């Protein structure tokens, strides 16, 4: 922690601050210029609230010097994290495509999607059974029986199951039926949920919160990693901005930023971020071009009849085209 | 729902859209101008996703006409909601002051605060036992034994207990020990939690999410109201903006907006919103001047030693001064 | 400037950075902990771009230690800036109310407003002659003849003229006809305009940009002050947030923040910020309660017929009521 | 315009609103459901402020039905706008790369950059002579003599000159020396400047404002188009969000959105948006993958010594690599 004293702060004031920092357990280095004194306080724990120093008399500014996360940082682990799910390596050279409908609706719906995903070489089937909704009147899924249905269809086509857990209790109930947990943007800071997922030690896709900074997102990953679960995939799914022509704004700069600061793989969800199917393919291309390890795509056998998020689901032919285009981009950057 | 067709959309296109709207169960009125046709679709359910219409060929724009919330709206209930807790009316003519430390730390800490709150005529003691934190390394409370301690001290001074529930399971565990549940900004859209609080039928303070619109906030209230719990207090606690000199930005315009659109009482939390104790009193004054029904204030017997959020906690003398100033403002607007 | 080296940065790397800082003209202090080295660089000029250091190999973080503004800071001038316009002191004990219609429309319109403002003890008449508009098709004022009309009506009622200058050339044209220039939110960072206003040495109201931080706003004030014009009033007029029920979000926390960091007076514009006349009075009360030195209010003899911004203009009777309520609040905090 | 009446609004109230709409010159269609009446008002001019209706008694909501821009819309012009500058077609099949240093510094600096841009097949040289700065103490360019220098170096290498105009007066002074005007994000809503640029009838790059929506950006383009200047290129340069690891957030979704709503070409500036040179190449790749018509890149012969924005300028070898990668992406999508 770096403590900048106010210009012309008196000696006694400076010494008082040094004393208080000492009481708080810090080892203090003092560096005095002509007008201004800067104190370096060593030994700051990640949970220290620097405002405690900021409100001390004579203090102008306080900076935390170390990143608040550790296990999620590139400094902790130099090499990219890679892991295998259902024979497919996430975070490796090849890109990952996770696809499926927004919600489980029926066996026929799942069977149609799983069949074409599998035929096109996919390894994952995503569908949710319950949603974090902003309206109490919206469809909220069929629960655990949906999950079993999802499981059985996925097995038929040898696909891994990706599905959202929205609470700690759901994690337990879902454990035997999913291969990859998905934490939604709404729940990025549901710390009880993150802890339980960390203990569950199953791969997890952690979506960025709608107004979360990348630092906060990495902190949420830290919650999971700290419990010993190292198979975490970050997923950029758009942030809330003033723009209204898209549902949210896909922040693709997060891809190179995450690659620099963390060893964790990162994928991108252009379906949810843009909210409209005709924006999905260009943004999926852009995601891979920016260096993402994969994309998560919503597709539905009959988007016009989809029970939820139909507007952002790709028709079958659009999905085929997306795969082709995204693979072209991947090849052109040597993946 | 109002569906605006593209300029010059052909007759068959318009009829196709009318047909699809009919299939979706809407009663459609058509109003054709020289250049543009506007369709009114009647019978839209609150959970209908208007993007389903927006992606239809020939459609330019779609607007949802009705508010997505019902029980929370002023249209549903003309008169202000008022209810009594511990002999004190919330939402009535007199303003409500809810005060206490951020977290339960010790019996002595609680006793000192409760003693002066009570002496100054207060009716509530707020303190949390667990926090929604952005860092896994931060202090996370002593759990349920803390709550029992809080309860016993509150009873000694005849104060009502206000404390945060961060998950559905916490609600059950806390039920017998609190008078008012508090849902934090982080959990404003934790729908499992909202549902359980709705069923619990105890008064609840629902804080606005950091990047939530007022409409989304009222939708979260709707979740609670819909389960039959009508004792909901909204709490403006600041929104995330680009401003960095304060922790968050207190959006006091939400006070007259909520008063216009909803019958629910609204209080303001200037402590958490500003993050610094020297901003708390002016913003508490402003909140009451804007028409808020009360304020929630953090105060601690020894803020410099507080285990969390010390920078925003008022010293005893500052709290006395705040009460006086806030009461002056209340009087000057006839409360 | 504080330069934090990466954990475990090698000695040669650290020395290379010290060397580069030396070349850039800094006096460098080195403070080495067990894991991490922190460098203090003294002699940073306000215009130094710290990213130049941030991109050096081995550097983890860089902080600018000094505020980027000087003349606008409380450190530069301990006492509140006060100045007199038309016999009325701005920034003194009494609050300032600046009122008038959005735009000059006609002599009769101005005469009616000026007459009641004057009768109620007001000292200022505000009206614009041209607007920074987001649509090329919007009404754009009648130009300099409007200004002369405004001037003559104001003189009749002994009111000072407040009007917006939207470009450097307008400043010159307006100079003889206004008492106070008004720089709109749109132009807060129009540096050519700020420079000319600085040279003009007439009082100026500088509105906060819609997405400006307080620091950026004070930097814009610095532009004016630096040219020798010390009569600057800051005006909080709302910031852009995700909230849609109000036009913008009034950030009243800026009032105590500005009072802490700067010596400049600050007023608040609730008319433009909220965009609806029924929100103006509560927010004007809140502004004064928060400690603002005044308010700027739009009022029109016939808001329903106003050529622009009629929805936010107060009817005469509403304006009378606002004055009364705002004065009550002022009295209750000893102003 | 669609006017939604409040549920249960009385007949006289509805008729009063219809009357007022009539007075305002609208042709009104009435569509009454069981609970709610919706009025369609035809003949709304682009500059009509819909809040005038929103504040009428009995009105629940008002929507503007038509886009506020006309000449900028795809409806106005179905085919993509293309135009030639210096023998290079902007908005055509081939992508456009505009490169150069942030500011004109010296003949040697310009000569080095121009030489390698030209050698690599480039057609444009960008450099500014004055900057919209947030600090009054920052470098502000050498003015018109810099421009002449830029012009002569560009001519030597047969490159077109791209340079920023920050005020209406600058447009006139610069006219003979530039091929393409560049309007910065700061000035996107400097309407005097836009008007003059519109009259100047020279190609212009219009950057998106830092907190502007796409609609506002297209409205600014409308200002230029309306004066008869049709050679407008939109440039996405990042928007302000809560993210702090990058300078701004590049909103690449704006590319497919602009392509859908407008006929104007769109390029992307990853240098200014990310603020750090190691993020520029991935984001340039992503921009082209998303469908942008080109990129604007800062490169400098010696970024470490650059007088401004050195942290985001590419070294020569990085620029060569960027060109290669960006061209690969372009090929992979058939451009």
Tab-separated table of C-alpha atoms in Angstrom, chain A residues 3-331:
chain	number	residue	atom	x	y	z
A	3	UNK	CA	0.135	6.331	1.336
A	4	UNK	CA	0.555	9.808	-0.103
A	5	UNK	CA	0.518	12.545	2.543
A	6	UNK	CA	-0.999	15.958	1.834
A	7	UNK	CA	1.391	18.648	0.619
A	8	UNK	CA	2.908	20.363	3.586
A	9	UNK	CA	1.583	17.823	6.115
A	10	UNK	CA	3.371	18.559	9.396
A	11	UNK	CA	5.952	16.217	10.903
A	12	UNK	CA	3.745	15.243	13.868
A	13	UNK	CA	0.900	14.452	11.491
A	14	UNK	CA	3.138	12.242	9.380
A	15	UNK	CA	4.424	10.501	12.459
A	16	UNK	CA	0.917	9.946	13.729
A	17	UNK	CA	-0.006	8.219	10.472
A	18	UNK	CA	3.152	6.097	10.623
A	19	UNK	CA	2.191	5.161	14.161
A	20	UNK	CA	-1.317	4.148	13.171
A	21	UNK	CA	-0.001	2.111	10.235
A	22	UNK	CA	2.355	0.368	12.646
A	23	UNK	CA	-0.559	-0.460	14.947
A	24	UNK	CA	-2.378	-1.950	11.980
A	25	UNK	CA	0.580	-4.291	11.566
A	26	UNK	CA	2.341	-2.712	8.610
A	27	UNK	CA	6.043	-2.317	8.050
A	28	UNK	CA	6.403	1.319	6.923
A	29	UNK	CA	8.987	2.901	4.596
A	30	UNK	CA	9.118	6.659	4.449
A	31	UNK	CA	10.180	8.662	1.434
A	32	UNK	CA	10.156	12.430	1.834
A	33	UNK	CA	10.403	14.883	-1.047
A	34	UNK	CA	10.570	18.636	-0.625
A	35	UNK	CA	6.821	19.153	-0.604
A	36	UNK	CA	5.368	15.770	-0.136
A	37	UNK	CA	5.929	12.586	1.831
A	38	UNK	CA	5.042	9.156	0.510
A	39	UNK	CA	4.791	6.161	2.817
A	40	UNK	CA	5.110	2.577	1.651
A	41	UNK	CA	3.229	0.148	3.908
A	42	UNK	CA	4.246	-3.448	3.461
A	43	UNK	CA	2.222	-6.432	4.641
A	44	UNK	CA	-1.250	-5.467	3.423
A	45	UNK	CA	-3.635	-8.414	3.495
A	46	UNK	CA	-6.070	-8.811	0.602
A	47	UNK	CA	-9.019	-8.039	2.851
A	48	UNK	CA	-7.648	-4.763	4.181
A	49	UNK	CA	-9.998	-1.847	3.508
A	50	UNK	CA	-7.724	0.985	2.424
A	51	UNK	CA	-10.356	3.568	3.225
A	52	UNK	CA	-9.321	3.055	6.857
A	53	UNK	CA	-6.092	4.826	5.968
A	54	UNK	CA	-7.688	7.253	3.559
A	55	UNK	CA	-9.733	8.850	6.341
A	56	UNK	CA	-6.662	9.461	8.574
A	57	UNK	CA	-5.822	13.120	9.089
A	58	UNK	CA	-3.140	14.398	6.727
A	59	UNK	CA	-3.532	11.607	4.180
A	60	UNK	CA	-4.092	12.723	0.583
A	61	UNK	CA	-4.382	9.410	-1.263
A	62	UNK	CA	-3.939	5.712	-0.722
A	63	UNK	CA	-3.217	3.075	-3.346
A	64	UNK	CA	-3.348	-0.672	-3.010
A	65	UNK	CA	-0.249	-1.940	-4.751
A	66	UNK	CA	-0.902	-5.649	-5.102
A	67	UNK	CA	-3.679	-7.189	-7.181
A	68	UNK	CA	-6.517	-8.341	-4.933
A	69	UNK	CA	-6.495	-11.818	-6.538
A	70	UNK	CA	-3.748	-14.411	-6.415
A	71	UNK	CA	-4.661	-17.870	-7.761
A	72	UNK	CA	-6.338	-16.287	-10.772
A	73	UNK	CA	-3.288	-14.234	-11.730
A	74	UNK	CA	-0.747	-14.882	-14.420
A	75	UNK	CA	1.899	-14.230	-11.758
A	76	UNK	CA	0.695	-17.321	-9.865
A	77	UNK	CA	0.636	-19.561	-12.899
A	78	UNK	CA	2.633	-18.663	-15.993
A	79	UNK	CA	1.168	-21.275	-18.325
A	80	UNK	CA	-2.347	-21.219	-19.689
A	81	UNK	CA	-4.756	-23.406	-17.763
A	82	UNK	CA	-6.053	-26.243	-19.928
A	83	UNK	CA	-8.340	-29.098	-19.023
A	84	UNK	CA	-10.264	-31.822	-20.713
A	85	UNK	CA	-14.009	-32.309	-20.687
A	86	UNK	CA	-15.494	-35.218	-22.563
A	87	UNK	CA	-12.302	-35.669	-24.567
A	88	UNK	CA	-12.238	-32.013	-25.630
A	89	UNK	CA	-9.486	-29.709	-24.333
A	90	UNK	CA	-10.661	-26.273	-23.204
A	91	UNK	CA	-7.995	-23.565	-23.292
A	92	UNK	CA	-5.818	-25.431	-25.766
A	93	UNK	CA	-4.923	-24.665	-29.355
A	94	UNK	CA	-8.293	-25.629	-30.819
A	95	UNK	CA	-11.234	-23.390	-30.091
A	96	UNK	CA	-14.238	-24.571	-28.097
A	97	UNK	CA	-17.820	-24.184	-29.267
A	98	UNK	CA	-20.533	-24.735	-26.687
A	99	UNK	CA	-24.013	-24.680	-28.158
A	100	UNK	CA	-27.622	-25.441	-27.448
A	101	UNK	CA	-30.966	-23.853	-26.719
A	102	UNK	CA	-31.548	-21.382	-23.927
A	103	UNK	CA	-33.807	-23.665	-21.940
A	104	UNK	CA	-34.788	-27.297	-21.856
A	105	UNK	CA	-38.254	-27.443	-23.404
A	106	UNK	CA	-38.893	-31.000	-24.551
A	107	UNK	CA	-37.175	-34.219	-25.518
A	108	UNK	CA	-37.848	-33.573	-29.172
A	109	UNK	CA	-36.336	-30.080	-28.968
A	110	UNK	CA	-33.207	-31.369	-27.275
A	111	UNK	CA	-32.897	-34.344	-29.562
A	112	UNK	CA	-32.990	-32.213	-32.681
A	113	UNK	CA	-30.372	-29.777	-31.400
A	114	UNK	CA	-28.113	-32.465	-29.926
A	115	UNK	CA	-28.293	-34.388	-33.139
A	116	UNK	CA	-27.040	-31.542	-35.299
A	117	UNK	CA	-24.474	-30.333	-32.777
A	118	UNK	CA	-23.049	-33.825	-32.625
A	119	UNK	CA	-23.122	-34.312	-36.371
A	120	UNK	CA	-21.171	-31.081	-36.819
A	121	UNK	CA	-18.460	-32.344	-34.480
A	122	UNK	CA	-19.519	-30.551	-31.283
A	123	UNK	CA	-18.659	-31.854	-27.819
A	124	UNK	CA	-21.059	-29.866	-25.618
A	125	UNK	CA	-24.773	-29.358	-25.191
A	126	UNK	CA	-25.890	-26.326	-23.226
A	127	UNK	CA	-29.389	-25.712	-21.930
A	128	UNK	CA	-30.683	-24.280	-18.700
A	129	UNK	CA	-33.388	-25.585	-16.431
A	130	UNK	CA	-34.051	-22.427	-14.454
A	131	UNK	CA	-33.262	-18.836	-15.103
A	132	UNK	CA	-32.195	-15.795	-13.127
A	133	UNK	CA	-35.029	-13.606	-14.300
A	134	UNK	CA	-35.824	-10.031	-13.792
A	135	UNK	CA	-39.563	-10.630	-13.861
A	136	UNK	CA	-41.435	-12.889	-11.454
A	137	UNK	CA	-43.863	-13.695	-14.218
A	138	UNK	CA	-41.370	-15.213	-16.627
A	139	UNK	CA	-40.985	-18.853	-17.429
A	140	UNK	CA	-38.770	-20.446	-14.805
A	141	UNK	CA	-37.990	-23.915	-16.080
A	142	UNK	CA	-39.093	-27.402	-15.216
A	143	UNK	CA	-36.403	-28.093	-12.657
A	144	UNK	CA	-34.559	-31.275	-12.035
A	145	UNK	CA	-36.607	-33.519	-14.292
A	146	UNK	CA	-35.536	-31.233	-17.150
A	147	UNK	CA	-31.967	-31.813	-16.146
A	148	UNK	CA	-32.369	-35.585	-16.302
A	149	UNK	CA	-33.884	-35.248	-19.745
A	150	UNK	CA	-30.971	-33.071	-20.811
A	151	UNK	CA	-28.583	-35.643	-19.433
A	152	UNK	CA	-30.109	-38.563	-21.237
A	153	UNK	CA	-30.219	-36.765	-24.598
A	154	UNK	CA	-26.641	-35.574	-24.183
A	155	UNK	CA	-25.499	-39.108	-23.440
A	156	UNK	CA	-27.263	-40.444	-26.490
A	157	UNK	CA	-25.133	-38.112	-28.636
A	158	UNK	CA	-22.038	-38.291	-26.455
A	159	UNK	CA	-22.151	-34.602	-25.563
A	160	UNK	CA	-21.076	-33.025	-22.290
A	161	UNK	CA	-23.809	-31.173	-20.382
A	162	UNK	CA	-23.420	-27.463	-19.584
A	163	UNK	CA	-26.131	-25.943	-17.393
A	164	UNK	CA	-26.661	-23.055	-15.014
A	165	UNK	CA	-26.645	-23.348	-11.243
A	166	UNK	CA	-28.376	-20.369	-9.646
A	167	UNK	CA	-27.964	-21.208	-5.972
A	168	UNK	CA	-25.913	-23.333	-3.632
A	169	UNK	CA	-28.765	-25.784	-3.253
A	170	UNK	CA	-29.042	-26.202	-7.005
A	171	UNK	CA	-25.371	-27.197	-7.190
A	172	UNK	CA	-25.961	-30.204	-5.029
A	173	UNK	CA	-29.101	-31.248	-6.871
A	174	UNK	CA	-27.414	-30.865	-10.257
A	175	UNK	CA	-24.072	-32.401	-9.405
A	176	UNK	CA	-24.576	-35.854	-10.898
A	177	UNK	CA	-26.223	-34.587	-14.066
A	178	UNK	CA	-23.880	-31.935	-15.414
A	179	UNK	CA	-20.339	-31.931	-16.721
A	180	UNK	CA	-19.844	-28.182	-16.567
A	181	UNK	CA	-21.582	-25.749	-14.246
A	182	UNK	CA	-22.449	-22.346	-15.619
A	183	UNK	CA	-22.637	-19.329	-13.310
A	184	UNK	CA	-24.690	-16.556	-14.848
A	185	UNK	CA	-23.867	-12.858	-14.911
A	186	UNK	CA	-26.543	-12.253	-12.282
A	187	UNK	CA	-24.783	-14.572	-9.873
A	188	UNK	CA	-21.163	-13.585	-10.493
A	189	UNK	CA	-21.056	-12.153	-6.982
A	190	UNK	CA	-23.268	-14.716	-5.256
A	191	UNK	CA	-20.455	-15.741	-2.948
A	192	UNK	CA	-22.272	-18.626	-1.307
A	193	UNK	CA	-22.783	-20.124	-4.758
A	194	UNK	CA	-19.152	-19.556	-5.753
A	195	UNK	CA	-17.904	-21.263	-2.606
A	196	UNK	CA	-20.046	-24.338	-3.169
A	197	UNK	CA	-18.970	-24.521	-6.820
A	198	UNK	CA	-15.382	-24.258	-5.654
A	199	UNK	CA	-15.899	-27.214	-3.364
A	200	UNK	CA	-17.748	-29.168	-6.042
A	201	UNK	CA	-14.581	-29.426	-8.109
A	202	UNK	CA	-16.317	-29.663	-11.459
A	203	UNK	CA	-15.473	-27.459	-14.438
A	204	UNK	CA	-17.308	-24.157	-14.333
A	205	UNK	CA	-18.028	-21.353	-16.764
A	206	UNK	CA	-18.058	-18.068	-14.879
A	207	UNK	CA	-19.834	-15.302	-16.718
A	208	UNK	CA	-18.884	-11.667	-16.226
A	209	UNK	CA	-21.454	-9.611	-14.308
A	210	UNK	CA	-23.331	-6.975	-16.268
A	211	UNK	CA	-21.567	-4.114	-14.586
A	212	UNK	CA	-18.517	-5.915	-13.270
A	213	UNK	CA	-14.984	-4.805	-13.955
A	214	UNK	CA	-12.489	-7.439	-15.079
A	215	UNK	CA	-10.841	-7.171	-11.672
A	216	UNK	CA	-14.095	-8.025	-9.904
A	217	UNK	CA	-14.632	-10.898	-12.308
A	218	UNK	CA	-11.191	-12.311	-11.553
A	219	UNK	CA	-11.973	-11.900	-7.835
A	220	UNK	CA	-15.051	-14.064	-8.320
A	221	UNK	CA	-12.891	-16.670	-10.063
A	222	UNK	CA	-10.566	-16.442	-7.062
A	223	UNK	CA	-13.437	-17.553	-4.805
A	224	UNK	CA	-13.760	-20.753	-6.797
A	225	UNK	CA	-10.022	-21.379	-7.255
A	226	UNK	CA	-9.355	-20.828	-3.579
A	227	UNK	CA	-11.584	-23.787	-2.714
A	228	UNK	CA	-9.374	-25.976	-4.839
A	229	UNK	CA	-11.389	-26.036	-8.047
A	230	UNK	CA	-8.947	-25.083	-10.807
A	231	UNK	CA	-11.147	-25.806	-13.819
A	232	UNK	CA	-12.588	-22.352	-14.326
A	233	UNK	CA	-13.457	-20.846	-17.718
A	234	UNK	CA	-14.221	-17.153	-17.866
A	235	UNK	CA	-17.036	-16.115	-20.194
A	236	UNK	CA	-17.464	-12.571	-21.507
A	237	UNK	CA	-21.174	-12.086	-22.006
A	238	UNK	CA	-21.522	-8.336	-22.366
A	239	UNK	CA	-21.677	-5.394	-20.011
A	240	UNK	CA	-24.369	-2.829	-19.442
A	241	UNK	CA	-23.688	0.454	-21.206
A	242	UNK	CA	-25.817	3.328	-22.482
A	243	UNK	CA	-26.212	1.631	-25.846
A	244	UNK	CA	-29.763	0.491	-26.545
A	245	UNK	CA	-29.539	-1.060	-30.035
A	246	UNK	CA	-28.001	-4.178	-28.508
A	247	UNK	CA	-29.116	-5.850	-25.296
A	248	UNK	CA	-25.689	-5.392	-23.726
A	249	UNK	CA	-22.281	-4.386	-25.066
A	250	UNK	CA	-19.805	-7.162	-25.709
A	251	UNK	CA	-16.487	-5.966	-24.269
A	252	UNK	CA	-14.098	-7.926	-26.452
A	253	UNK	CA	-11.097	-6.025	-25.094
A	254	UNK	CA	-11.563	-8.222	-22.052
A	255	UNK	CA	-10.114	-11.084	-24.092
A	256	UNK	CA	-6.557	-9.728	-24.447
A	257	UNK	CA	-6.768	-8.212	-20.947
A	258	UNK	CA	-7.667	-11.566	-19.366
A	259	UNK	CA	-4.982	-13.308	-21.407
A	260	UNK	CA	-2.425	-10.875	-20.005
A	261	UNK	CA	-3.499	-10.924	-16.371
A	262	UNK	CA	-4.711	-14.465	-15.895
A	263	UNK	CA	-3.900	-18.021	-16.949
A	264	UNK	CA	-7.572	-18.966	-17.177
A	265	UNK	CA	-9.252	-19.743	-20.503
A	266	UNK	CA	-11.812	-17.234	-21.759
A	267	UNK	CA	-14.777	-17.787	-24.058
A	268	UNK	CA	-17.393	-15.336	-25.337
A	269	UNK	CA	-21.196	-15.476	-25.485
A	270	UNK	CA	-22.358	-13.295	-28.383
A	271	UNK	CA	-25.949	-14.609	-28.226
A	272	UNK	CA	-26.831	-13.238	-24.848
A	273	UNK	CA	-24.667	-10.130	-25.241
A	274	UNK	CA	-26.172	-8.834	-28.465
A	275	UNK	CA	-29.657	-10.254	-27.915
A	276	UNK	CA	-30.432	-10.557	-31.634
A	277	UNK	CA	-29.563	-13.464	-33.860
A	278	UNK	CA	-28.335	-11.415	-36.799
A	279	UNK	CA	-25.542	-9.959	-34.638
A	280	UNK	CA	-24.318	-13.319	-33.305
A	281	UNK	CA	-22.140	-14.517	-36.170
A	282	UNK	CA	-20.128	-11.320	-36.715
A	283	UNK	CA	-19.462	-11.042	-32.999
A	284	UNK	CA	-18.501	-14.725	-32.740
A	285	UNK	CA	-15.979	-14.127	-35.522
A	286	UNK	CA	-14.668	-11.060	-33.721
A	287	UNK	CA	-14.349	-12.964	-30.443
A	288	UNK	CA	-12.143	-15.635	-31.993
A	289	UNK	CA	-10.152	-12.981	-33.848
A	290	UNK	CA	-9.532	-11.185	-30.551
A	291	UNK	CA	-8.021	-14.390	-29.167
A	292	UNK	CA	-10.875	-16.002	-27.257
A	293	UNK	CA	-10.621	-19.731	-26.580
A	294	UNK	CA	-14.137	-20.336	-27.749
A	295	UNK	CA	-17.722	-19.192	-28.019
A	296	UNK	CA	-21.014	-20.123	-26.409
A	297	UNK	CA	-23.890	-20.013	-28.886
A	298	UNK	CA	-27.640	-20.371	-28.564
A	299	UNK	CA	-29.317	-22.376	-31.285
A	300	UNK	CA	-32.804	-23.847	-31.395
A	301	UNK	CA	-34.579	-26.174	-33.829
A	302	UNK	CA	-37.363	-23.610	-34.150
A	303	UNK	CA	-36.347	-20.193	-32.793
A	304	UNK	CA	-39.710	-18.631	-33.611
A	305	UNK	CA	-41.380	-21.038	-31.201
A	306	UNK	CA	-38.688	-21.003	-28.522
A	307	UNK	CA	-40.105	-20.608	-25.052
A	308	UNK	CA	-37.376	-18.089	-24.143
A	309	UNK	CA	-34.685	-16.010	-25.833
A	310	UNK	CA	-35.869	-17.077	-29.271
A	311	UNK	CA	-34.764	-13.746	-30.736
A	312	UNK	CA	-31.130	-14.552	-30.116
A	313	UNK	CA	-31.172	-18.252	-31.069
A	314	UNK	CA	-29.684	-19.248	-34.414
A	315	UNK	CA	-31.596	-21.322	-36.907
A	316	UNK	CA	-29.883	-24.570	-37.808
A	317	UNK	CA	-28.505	-23.243	-41.129
A	318	UNK	CA	-27.218	-20.102	-39.416
A	319	UNK	CA	-25.428	-22.249	-36.882
A	320	UNK	CA	-23.765	-24.292	-39.620
A	321	UNK	CA	-22.623	-21.062	-41.245
A	322	UNK	CA	-21.335	-19.656	-37.947
A	323	UNK	CA	-19.244	-22.771	-37.346
A	324	UNK	CA	-17.699	-22.439	-40.766
A	325	UNK	CA	-16.923	-18.745	-40.429
A	326	UNK	CA	-15.586	-19.054	-36.914
A	327	UNK	CA	-13.350	-21.926	-37.988
A	328	UNK	CA	-12.041	-19.829	-40.879
A	329	UNK	CA	-11.087	-17.060	-38.490
A	330	UNK	CA	-9.453	-19.565	-36.147
A	331	UNK	CA	-7.378	-20.970	-39.008
